[in-house]
Amino acid sequence: MEDENTMARVKLLDPAEAEGKTKEVFDKVESYYQMVPGLQKGLAYLPETTDALWTLSLCTAREGSIREELKRVFFAVTAKEVECEYCTAAHMIALIMKEWTPEEISEVIQGKPSSRLTDKENAAVKFARVAGNRPAAVTNEMTDDLRKIGWTDAEIVEIVACVALMRYTSTVAAVLDVPLEPAMEAVGVSCGVPLDKRD
């Protein structure tokens, strides 16, 4: 059986062999996930970048007024638009842990409004989908429409930040062909990472 660290388009760095800044970043990530995901193993040739992306990921999930569950929907939808199997499923798992069914998640990432979300939230997901697919396709009318239903400028920026983060991570995971984590396959979706430490 091929070692998972050699299945990607670059060798994934082994946390057991990491030193210096790379080890520091791996330790930080492992303390959160109880493992080091392939995404970080692949990007860790640039430890400062990996560390900065980790901080950015946490800040994007936590900062602002939009609830984390909705942000996870933005992440999953964006990853699907960018065609990143790894990131799509990672956030599918996050939503499953918030009691969404795989069918409910599949429907929302395919473009159907979710009964778990309000009309206002579904409109934001639709906006995130457009931005995730092609940022230049966003128009003044789209942001005006969000304001009309109650989204503030700060919250629109928050949505855009979620999309931008996921386009970055999805590009890394898809181009490097980061292999699926075991936990991703175990839940019957394409892939994912354990997120049991998140509320």
mmCIF file of C-alpha atoms in Angstrom:
data_model
loop_
_atom_site.group_PDB
_atom_site.id
_atom_site.type_symbol
_atom_site.label_atom_id
_atom_site.label_comp_id
_atom_site.label_asym_id
_atom_site.label_seq_id
_atom_site.Cartn_x
_atom_site.Cartn_y
_atom_site.Cartn_z
ATOM 1 C CA MET A 1 0.000 0.000 0.000
ATOM 2 C CA GLU A 2 1.336 3.421 -0.940
ATOM 3 C CA ASP A 3 2.299 5.620 1.998
ATOM 4 C CA GLU A 4 -0.070 8.576 2.355
ATOM 5 C CA ASN A 5 2.888 10.950 2.602
ATOM 6 C CA THR A 6 3.934 10.052 -0.965
ATOM 7 C CA MET A 7 0.458 10.023 -2.541
ATOM 8 C CA ALA A 8 0.266 13.796 -2.982
ATOM 9 C CA ARG A 9 2.036 15.657 -5.793
ATOM 10 C CA VAL A 10 4.697 16.648 -3.275
ATOM 11 C CA LYS A 11 5.922 14.635 -0.316
ATOM 12 C CA LEU A 12 3.900 15.487 2.778
ATOM 13 C CA LEU A 13 6.220 16.343 5.645
ATOM 14 C CA ASP A 14 6.240 13.903 8.547
ATOM 15 C CA PRO A 15 5.404 15.546 11.899
ATOM 16 C CA ALA A 16 7.620 12.982 13.660
ATOM 17 C CA GLU A 17 10.632 14.321 11.764
ATOM 18 C CA ALA A 18 9.784 18.022 11.991
ATOM 19 C CA GLU A 19 12.128 20.489 13.645
ATOM 20 C CA GLY A 20 12.203 24.184 14.484
ATOM 21 C CA LYS A 21 9.359 26.348 13.205
ATOM 22 C CA THR A 22 7.809 23.435 11.307
ATOM 23 C CA LYS A 23 7.563 21.374 14.505
ATOM 24 C CA GLU A 24 6.158 24.368 16.355
ATOM 25 C CA VAL A 25 3.391 24.760 13.772
ATOM 26 C CA PHE A 26 2.651 21.030 13.671
ATOM 27 C CA ASP A 27 2.399 20.932 17.477
ATOM 28 C CA LYS A 28 -0.046 23.836 17.406
ATOM 29 C CA VAL A 29 -2.232 22.175 14.788
ATOM 30 C CA GLU A 30 -2.086 18.783 16.506
ATOM 31 C CA SER A 31 -3.177 20.284 19.829
ATOM 32 C CA TYR A 32 -6.361 21.418 18.065
ATOM 33 C CA TYR A 33 -7.167 18.408 15.858
ATOM 34 C CA GLN A 34 -5.352 15.627 17.758
ATOM 35 C CA MET A 35 -3.574 14.993 14.422
ATOM 36 C CA VAL A 36 -1.855 16.946 11.665
ATOM 37 C CA PRO A 37 -3.998 17.091 8.506
ATOM 38 C CA GLY A 38 -2.464 16.544 5.092
ATOM 39 C CA LEU A 39 -3.129 20.157 4.122
ATOM 40 C CA GLN A 40 -0.678 21.394 6.756
ATOM 41 C CA LYS A 41 1.805 18.603 5.959
ATOM 42 C CA GLY A 42 1.841 19.689 2.342
ATOM 43 C CA LEU A 43 2.120 23.415 2.960
ATOM 44 C CA ALA A 44 4.691 23.083 5.757
ATOM 45 C CA TYR A 45 7.640 23.508 3.393
ATOM 46 C CA LEU A 46 6.717 27.128 4.133
ATOM 47 C CA PRO A 47 6.345 27.016 7.928
ATOM 48 C CA GLU A 48 5.763 30.743 8.361
ATOM 49 C CA THR A 49 3.044 30.635 5.703
ATOM 50 C CA THR A 50 1.514 27.542 7.305
ATOM 51 C CA ASP A 51 1.496 29.271 10.683
ATOM 52 C CA ALA A 52 -0.035 32.438 9.239
ATOM 53 C CA LEU A 53 -2.718 30.444 7.416
ATOM 54 C CA TRP A 54 -3.527 28.580 10.622
ATOM 55 C CA THR A 55 -3.980 31.851 12.505
ATOM 56 C CA LEU A 56 -6.032 33.286 9.645
ATOM 57 C CA SER A 57 -8.264 30.204 9.630
ATOM 58 C CA LEU A 58 -9.007 30.476 13.348
ATOM 59 C CA CYS A 59 -9.607 34.227 13.154
ATOM 60 C CA THR A 60 -11.925 33.887 10.158
ATOM 61 C CA ALA A 61 -13.989 31.236 11.940
ATOM 62 C CA ARG A 62 -14.194 33.148 15.234
ATOM 63 C CA GLU A 63 -14.142 36.863 14.452
ATOM 64 C CA GLY A 64 -17.252 38.826 13.573
ATOM 65 C CA SER A 65 -20.965 38.375 14.170
ATOM 66 C CA ILE A 66 -21.867 35.547 11.766
ATOM 67 C CA ARG A 67 -22.348 32.240 13.567
ATOM 68 C CA GLU A 68 -19.747 29.569 12.936
ATOM 69 C CA GLU A 69 -22.256 27.059 11.565
ATOM 70 C CA LEU A 70 -23.166 29.411 8.727
ATOM 71 C CA LYS A 71 -19.493 30.095 8.067
ATOM 72 C CA ARG A 72 -18.976 26.342 7.693
ATOM 73 C CA VAL A 73 -21.673 26.395 5.008
ATOM 74 C CA PHE A 74 -19.805 29.212 3.236
ATOM 75 C CA PHE A 75 -16.606 27.138 3.447
ATOM 76 C CA ALA A 76 -18.229 23.973 2.076
ATOM 77 C CA VAL A 77 -19.998 25.815 -0.743
ATOM 78 C CA THR A 78 -16.835 27.665 -1.752
ATOM 79 C CA ALA A 79 -14.718 24.512 -1.695
ATOM 80 C CA LYS A 80 -17.283 22.796 -3.912
ATOM 81 C CA GLU A 81 -17.194 25.698 -6.384
ATOM 82 C CA VAL A 82 -13.393 25.527 -6.483
ATOM 83 C CA GLU A 83 -13.708 21.742 -7.004
ATOM 84 C CA CYS A 84 -11.630 20.808 -3.957
ATOM 85 C CA GLU A 85 -12.812 17.445 -2.687
ATOM 86 C CA TYR A 86 -10.625 17.640 0.417
ATOM 87 C CA CYS A 87 -11.916 20.985 1.685
ATOM 88 C CA THR A 88 -15.518 20.331 0.662
ATOM 89 C CA ALA A 89 -15.645 17.201 2.749
ATOM 90 C CA ALA A 90 -13.698 18.690 5.660
ATOM 91 C CA HIS A 91 -16.479 21.212 6.127
ATOM 92 C CA MET A 92 -19.178 18.664 5.377
ATOM 93 C CA ILE A 93 -17.854 16.786 8.409
ATOM 94 C CA ALA A 94 -17.930 19.983 10.453
ATOM 95 C CA LEU A 95 -21.616 20.392 9.563
ATOM 96 C CA ILE A 96 -22.379 16.731 10.296
ATOM 97 C CA MET A 97 -20.955 17.371 13.756
ATOM 98 C CA LYS A 98 -23.520 20.155 14.066
ATOM 99 C CA GLU A 99 -26.248 17.584 13.312
ATOM 100 C CA TRP A 100 -26.717 18.248 9.615
ATOM 101 C CA THR A 101 -27.400 15.124 7.560
ATOM 102 C CA PRO A 102 -25.199 14.319 4.545
ATOM 103 C CA GLU A 103 -28.282 14.812 2.369
ATOM 104 C CA GLU A 104 -28.934 18.288 3.790
ATOM 105 C CA ILE A 105 -25.319 19.269 3.220
ATOM 106 C CA SER A 106 -25.266 17.866 -0.294
ATOM 107 C CA GLU A 107 -28.371 19.852 -1.190
ATOM 108 C CA VAL A 108 -26.999 23.171 0.051
ATOM 109 C CA ILE A 109 -23.624 22.776 -1.655
ATOM 110 C CA GLN A 110 -25.429 21.872 -4.872
ATOM 111 C CA GLY A 111 -27.309 25.175 -4.749
ATOM 112 C CA LYS A 112 -30.620 24.413 -3.055
ATOM 113 C CA PRO A 113 -31.859 26.646 -0.199
ATOM 114 C CA SER A 114 -31.559 24.921 3.179
ATOM 115 C CA SER A 115 -34.465 24.573 5.587
ATOM 116 C CA ARG A 116 -31.860 24.802 8.365
ATOM 117 C CA LEU A 117 -31.116 28.385 7.360
ATOM 118 C CA THR A 118 -33.231 31.528 7.278
ATOM 119 C CA ASP A 119 -34.076 33.236 3.988
ATOM 120 C CA LYS A 120 -31.498 35.870 4.871
ATOM 121 C CA GLU A 121 -28.834 33.215 5.470
ATOM 122 C CA ASN A 122 -29.707 31.339 2.276
ATOM 123 C CA ALA A 123 -29.239 34.594 0.350
ATOM 124 C CA ALA A 124 -25.775 34.941 1.880
ATOM 125 C CA VAL A 125 -24.929 31.370 0.870
ATOM 126 C CA LYS A 126 -26.028 32.140 -2.696
ATOM 127 C CA PHE A 127 -23.753 35.194 -2.676
ATOM 128 C CA ALA A 128 -20.848 33.140 -1.302
ATOM 129 C CA ARG A 129 -21.385 30.583 -4.059
ATOM 130 C CA VAL A 130 -21.059 33.252 -6.761
ATOM 131 C CA ALA A 131 -17.979 34.757 -5.116
ATOM 132 C CA GLY A 132 -16.439 31.329 -4.660
ATOM 133 C CA ASN A 133 -16.986 30.352 -8.269
ATOM 134 C CA ARG A 134 -15.877 33.613 -9.875
ATOM 135 C CA PRO A 135 -15.140 36.655 -7.687
ATOM 136 C CA ALA A 136 -15.354 39.061 -10.632
ATOM 137 C CA ALA A 137 -18.959 37.959 -11.202
ATOM 138 C CA VAL A 138 -20.075 39.744 -8.020
ATOM 139 C CA THR A 139 -21.980 42.952 -8.823
ATOM 140 C CA ASN A 140 -23.049 46.078 -6.953
ATOM 141 C CA GLU A 141 -26.615 44.830 -7.225
ATOM 142 C CA MET A 142 -25.709 41.652 -5.347
ATOM 143 C CA THR A 143 -24.201 43.493 -2.393
ATOM 144 C CA ASP A 144 -27.072 46.003 -2.435
ATOM 145 C CA ASP A 145 -29.525 43.098 -2.282
ATOM 146 C CA LEU A 146 -27.734 41.723 0.774
ATOM 147 C CA ARG A 147 -27.999 45.092 2.514
ATOM 148 C CA LYS A 148 -31.726 45.271 1.738
ATOM 149 C CA ILE A 149 -32.359 42.062 3.670
ATOM 150 C CA GLY A 150 -30.287 43.094 6.664
ATOM 151 C CA TRP A 151 -26.658 42.214 6.033
ATOM 152 C CA THR A 152 -24.281 44.981 7.133
ATOM 153 C CA ASP A 153 -21.121 46.034 5.330
ATOM 154 C CA ALA A 154 -19.067 44.392 8.093
ATOM 155 C CA GLU A 155 -20.953 41.130 7.615
ATOM 156 C CA ILE A 156 -20.550 41.267 3.834
ATOM 157 C CA VAL A 157 -16.802 41.584 4.393
ATOM 158 C CA GLU A 158 -17.043 38.624 6.775
ATOM 159 C CA ILE A 159 -18.701 36.506 4.065
ATOM 160 C CA VAL A 160 -16.043 37.541 1.550
ATOM 161 C CA ALA A 161 -13.277 36.676 4.036
ATOM 162 C CA CYS A 162 -14.721 33.168 4.430
ATOM 163 C CA VAL A 163 -14.783 32.722 0.662
ATOM 164 C CA ALA A 164 -11.251 34.088 0.237
ATOM 165 C CA LEU A 165 -9.843 31.791 2.925
ATOM 166 C CA MET A 166 -11.457 28.744 1.376
ATOM 167 C CA ARG A 167 -10.289 29.611 -2.136
ATOM 168 C CA TYR A 168 -6.730 29.738 -0.772
ATOM 169 C CA THR A 169 -6.851 26.465 1.152
ATOM 170 C CA SER A 170 -8.765 24.718 -1.631
ATOM 171 C CA THR A 171 -6.139 25.766 -4.157
ATOM 172 C CA VAL A 172 -3.366 24.309 -2.005
ATOM 173 C CA ALA A 173 -5.204 21.043 -1.320
ATOM 174 C CA ALA A 174 -6.459 20.521 -4.874
ATOM 175 C CA VAL A 175 -3.257 21.414 -6.728
ATOM 176 C CA LEU A 176 -1.066 19.346 -4.389
ATOM 177 C CA ASP A 177 -3.668 16.536 -4.538
ATOM 178 C CA VAL A 178 -3.628 16.119 -0.762
ATOM 179 C CA PRO A 179 -4.992 12.627 -0.014
ATOM 180 C CA LEU A 180 -8.136 12.065 1.991
ATOM 181 C CA GLU A 181 -7.914 11.742 5.749
ATOM 182 C CA PRO A 182 -9.231 8.445 7.196
ATOM 183 C CA ALA A 183 -11.939 10.336 9.088
ATOM 184 C CA MET A 184 -13.145 11.805 5.822
ATOM 185 C CA GLU A 185 -13.850 8.400 4.350
ATOM 186 C CA ALA A 186 -15.359 6.999 7.544
ATOM 187 C CA VAL A 187 -18.406 9.261 7.519
ATOM 188 C CA GLY A 188 -19.463 8.411 3.999
ATOM 189 C CA VAL A 189 -18.489 11.702 2.394
ATOM 190 C CA SER A 190 -15.554 12.275 0.120
ATOM 191 C CA CYS A 191 -13.132 13.496 2.794
ATOM 192 C CA GLY A 192 -12.667 15.626 5.947
ATOM 193 C CA VAL A 193 -10.776 16.123 9.203
ATOM 194 C CA PRO A 194 -11.860 15.594 12.811
ATOM 195 C CA LEU A 195 -13.308 18.796 14.221
ATOM 196 C CA ASP A 196 -14.492 17.486 17.576
ATOM 197 C CA LYS A 197 -12.706 20.244 19.462
ATOM 198 C CA ARG A 198 -14.901 22.917 17.937
ATOM 199 C CA ASP A 199 -18.106 23.915 19.660
#
